C-alpha cells in the first residue's frame, strides 16, 4: 500500500505518520527527514504531475487555518485551489482513495444548544470555514463525476499532547496562574483527542461505507467552558478555584468591539457537534479531555 500525506509536519500529520503502515511519502515545501518527499510550496508551485504515480491513498491534511496577515487569497489558493488540483491529479494517477481533512467550521456554528450533525447548514464560519466548505463541495463533485473514493472528515477542536492554538494559550495561562476562572454558562463544546482523530482517519480510509460521505469526529462528550477550565486545572496540578468571573463582565466587555465579541463567543459560546453518523458504522472514540496528555502511539 502506497500512501501520500500532505500537512505531514503539523500537529495531526505527525501523529498520522507515526501509525501509518506501508510505503509512505509526503508532499511538502521542505524535505522530510524520514520519508521520501515531493517538494512543492503550495503558495507558489503547481503540484508536480508525477507526484501521485502508483499512490493508493492520499491523506490531504494541508491547509491554512490561521493567516495572521488576513490574506483571503491565501485561503482560496491553499484550501480550495490546491485541494481541487490534488484531487484531479489523484484521479489522473488512478489513486484509489482520497481522504480530506476539513473542519466542523465548514458546517457552520450551531444556532442553539443542540449538537448538530453533518446535515446542518448553519452558514460556514469565517473565511476558513467558507473555504473548507467550498473545497468539500468541489471534492464531492469530483468523486461523483469520476468514481474515485473520496471521504471528508470534519474534526472538532483537537486536543492532545503538545496542543496548539487557543487551547495551548488557555493551558499556559492556567499553569502560569493568570487565566481567570470561567463562569459556568452551561454551554456545550465538542472536542476530540488527536489519537482518536487519527484512528478515525484510518477507519474511514479502510471502510467501503465511506465513499462520498462527510463525517464529523468528536470524543462524544460535550464540555462546558467551565468544565474545560476545571479539567485543565486538574491536569496541570492546580487547585480548582471556588469562584468564577461573573458572566456579566464578559457581556460588558463584548460590547466594546466586534473583536472582543468574537473572542468571548469563542470562549463561552456553543460549538456542539454530533459524531453519531461515524459511530453508526462502527467507530468509537476512546479518550476524553481527562486523557489529554495520554497517547496510544
XYZ file of C-alpha atoms in Angstrom:
297
model
C 0.000 0.000 0.000
C 1.487 3.331 -1.107
C 0.314 6.408 0.791
C 0.848 10.130 0.219
C 0.375 12.623 3.064
C 0.146 16.404 2.881
C 0.422 18.515 6.033
C 2.784 15.904 7.430
C 4.642 18.321 9.708
C 1.527 19.579 11.500
C 0.101 18.534 14.870
C -2.196 15.920 13.322
C 0.080 14.984 10.435
C 2.930 13.965 12.718
C 0.611 11.640 14.628
C -0.736 10.135 11.421
C 2.737 9.399 10.070
C 3.556 7.616 13.301
C 0.876 4.967 12.790
C 0.591 4.556 9.023
C 1.677 1.206 7.623
C 3.021 0.806 4.106
C 5.143 2.748 1.651
C 4.783 6.330 2.914
C 5.758 9.564 1.167
C 4.927 13.203 1.819
C 4.136 16.253 -0.268
C 5.730 19.255 1.423
C 7.546 22.541 0.900
C 10.677 21.122 2.543
C 12.292 17.700 2.649
C 11.131 15.400 5.439
C 13.956 13.868 7.467
C 12.380 10.397 7.463
C 10.093 9.949 4.467
C 10.543 10.394 0.696
C 9.347 13.889 -0.146
C 7.856 15.521 -3.215
C 8.889 19.159 -2.840
C 6.087 21.623 -3.521
C 5.358 25.002 -1.969
C 1.579 25.285 -2.284
C 1.774 29.079 -2.109
C 3.950 29.282 -5.232
C 4.161 25.989 -7.075
C 1.929 23.786 -9.133
C 1.815 20.213 -7.846
C 4.215 18.114 -9.975
C 2.320 15.837 -12.369
C 4.256 12.763 -11.253
C 3.577 13.299 -7.525
C 0.912 10.600 -7.183
C 2.141 7.903 -9.563
C 1.434 4.468 -8.033
C -0.117 6.070 -4.916
C -3.097 4.162 -3.491
C -4.317 6.576 -0.782
C -3.946 10.328 -0.311
C -4.425 11.886 3.128
C -4.807 15.612 2.461
C -4.274 17.488 5.729
C -2.515 20.619 4.469
C -4.440 23.865 4.728
C -4.494 27.405 6.057
C -6.269 27.752 9.387
C -4.756 30.921 10.851
C -3.405 33.518 8.448
C -2.000 36.330 10.572
C -1.920 38.607 7.540
C -5.633 38.187 6.885
C -4.891 37.185 3.302
C -8.138 35.737 1.943
C -6.401 34.916 -1.347
C -4.126 32.515 0.518
C -7.123 30.674 1.974
C -8.604 30.423 -1.525
C -5.387 29.126 -3.035
C -4.409 26.598 -0.356
C -7.772 25.440 0.990
C -9.662 25.315 -2.308
C -7.461 25.539 -5.411
C -4.698 23.217 -4.209
C -7.249 20.728 -2.848
C -9.014 20.572 -6.228
C -5.718 20.365 -8.091
C -4.548 17.497 -5.879
C -7.830 15.601 -6.261
C -7.839 15.972 -10.045
C -4.247 14.736 -10.153
C -5.272 11.808 -7.943
C -7.949 10.889 -10.477
C -5.457 11.007 -13.363
C -2.997 8.912 -11.336
C -5.635 6.262 -10.530
C -5.464 6.873 -6.771
C -7.987 4.607 -5.079
C -8.909 6.738 -2.053
C -8.708 10.437 -1.231
C -9.204 11.439 2.427
C -9.727 15.170 3.012
C -9.386 16.709 6.462
C -11.852 19.567 6.620
C -13.343 21.136 9.773
C -16.622 21.354 11.665
C -16.456 25.044 10.781
C -17.413 24.079 7.234
C -20.879 23.196 8.521
C -21.287 26.418 10.443
C -21.891 27.360 14.060
C -24.846 25.707 15.806
C -27.651 28.202 16.313
C -28.659 26.809 19.706
C -27.518 24.413 22.403
C -28.090 21.311 20.251
C -25.321 19.125 18.886
C -25.674 19.418 15.110
C -24.710 16.769 12.558
C -23.354 16.665 9.008
C -26.710 17.744 7.539
C -26.732 21.039 9.424
C -26.476 24.118 7.192
C -25.720 26.979 9.518
C -23.546 29.051 7.240
C -19.803 28.436 7.313
C -17.811 30.362 9.894
C -15.387 32.955 8.509
C -13.018 32.639 5.567
C -11.561 29.414 6.950
C -14.924 27.666 7.255
C -16.124 29.061 3.924
C -13.090 27.829 2.017
C -13.232 24.415 3.655
C -16.914 24.133 2.714
C -16.257 25.110 -0.888
C -13.434 22.571 -1.085
C -15.795 19.882 0.242
C -18.394 20.702 -2.397
C -15.868 20.525 -5.225
C -14.397 17.268 -3.950
C -17.793 15.592 -3.783
C -18.429 16.717 -7.366
C -15.124 15.185 -8.447
C -15.948 11.961 -6.648
C -19.395 11.781 -8.227
C -18.007 12.536 -11.705
C -15.035 10.177 -11.619
C -15.972 7.438 -9.172
C -12.869 7.952 -7.026
C -13.464 7.059 -3.376
C -13.445 10.444 -1.631
C -14.170 10.804 2.088
C -14.350 14.055 4.062
C -13.554 14.325 7.758
C -14.630 17.269 9.908
C -12.685 17.234 13.180
C -13.993 19.185 16.141
C -11.469 21.058 18.324
C -8.441 18.777 18.639
C -6.577 18.263 21.917
C -3.697 16.044 22.988
C -0.018 16.186 23.961
C 1.691 19.288 22.531
C -1.589 21.003 21.653
C -1.573 24.189 19.602
C -3.600 27.383 19.288
C -6.152 28.676 21.785
C -6.130 25.524 23.891
C -2.383 25.851 24.373
C -2.843 29.507 25.341
C -5.526 28.603 27.885
C -3.436 25.779 29.327
C -0.371 28.028 29.618
C -2.475 30.708 31.279
C -3.794 28.272 33.863
C -0.310 26.910 34.542
C 1.008 30.459 34.994
C -1.936 31.499 37.137
C -3.169 34.415 35.032
C -6.134 32.768 33.253
C -9.263 33.632 35.287
C -11.845 31.029 36.395
C -14.568 30.739 33.769
C -18.233 31.171 34.746
C -20.484 28.145 34.318
C -22.816 29.143 31.493
C -23.812 25.565 30.573
C -22.617 25.925 27.018
C -21.569 22.830 25.063
C -18.357 22.445 23.083
C -17.194 19.404 21.130
C -13.595 18.220 21.114
C -11.560 15.175 20.112
C -8.223 13.680 21.161
C -5.665 13.683 18.343
C -5.185 9.917 18.766
C -8.898 9.306 18.205
C -8.902 11.613 15.195
C -6.051 9.633 13.643
C -7.860 6.380 14.445
C -10.960 7.783 12.731
C -8.936 8.755 9.680
C -7.564 5.226 9.364
C -11.007 3.704 9.974
C -12.629 5.851 7.301
C -9.810 5.196 4.826
C -10.369 1.431 5.102
C -14.172 1.294 5.135
C -16.182 0.639 1.979
C -19.109 2.548 3.513
C -17.395 5.928 3.459
C -17.309 6.739 -0.258
C -18.730 10.186 -0.944
C -19.502 10.766 2.729
C -18.776 13.534 5.242
C -18.039 12.592 8.862
C -17.807 14.740 11.982
C -15.340 13.414 14.555
C -15.696 14.176 18.285
C -14.978 12.305 21.501
C -18.740 12.159 22.149
C -18.544 14.244 25.344
C -19.668 17.887 25.016
C -17.947 20.128 27.569
C -18.891 23.482 29.029
C -16.145 26.099 29.064
C -16.010 25.826 32.860
C -15.602 22.045 32.625
C -12.702 22.535 30.230
C -11.157 25.028 32.646
C -11.586 22.700 35.633
C -10.115 19.740 33.773
C -7.085 21.755 32.718
C -6.572 22.860 36.306
C -6.533 19.208 37.359
C -4.187 18.220 34.540
C -1.701 20.944 35.478
C -1.833 20.141 39.181
C -3.515 23.385 40.176
C -6.458 23.540 42.569
C -9.819 24.408 41.048
C -10.932 27.880 42.214
C -14.235 28.005 44.069
C -15.089 31.318 42.460
C -15.502 32.492 38.869
C -15.524 35.696 36.892
C -19.166 36.892 36.635
C -20.725 36.312 33.247
C -21.977 39.911 33.194
C -18.374 41.105 32.967
C -17.863 39.171 29.733
C -21.141 40.575 28.418
C -19.990 44.149 29.097
C -16.579 43.536 27.504
C -18.229 42.104 24.393
C -19.961 45.471 23.863
C -16.647 47.255 23.453
C -15.890 45.948 19.964
C -16.715 43.199 17.486
C -13.259 41.747 18.065
C -13.957 41.272 21.781
C -17.428 39.965 20.977
C -15.897 37.321 18.698
C -13.301 36.274 21.279
C -15.863 35.955 24.068
C -18.179 33.953 21.839
C -15.252 31.622 21.121
C -14.662 31.357 24.853
C -18.223 30.903 26.111
C -20.339 30.082 23.074
C -21.843 26.809 21.881
C -19.963 24.681 19.362
C -21.517 21.255 19.777
C -21.410 18.628 17.059
C -22.600 15.044 16.759
C -20.393 12.185 15.546
C -23.213 9.612 15.635
C -23.001 9.086 11.869
C -19.448 7.785 12.270
C -20.389 5.769 15.335
C -23.165 4.048 13.388
C -20.625 2.472 11.027
C -18.501 1.175 13.897
C -16.136 3.882 15.155
C -15.997 4.912 18.807
C -13.613 7.407 20.412
C -11.532 6.022 23.266
C -10.347 9.184 25.050
C -11.850 12.251 26.707
C -10.296 15.546 27.784
C -9.103 13.981 31.043
C -6.798 11.847 28.880
C -5.298 14.858 27.077
C -1.679 14.064 27.998
C -2.041 10.362 27.232
C -1.084 8.889 23.889
C -1.634 5.484 22.339
C 1.073 5.877 19.733
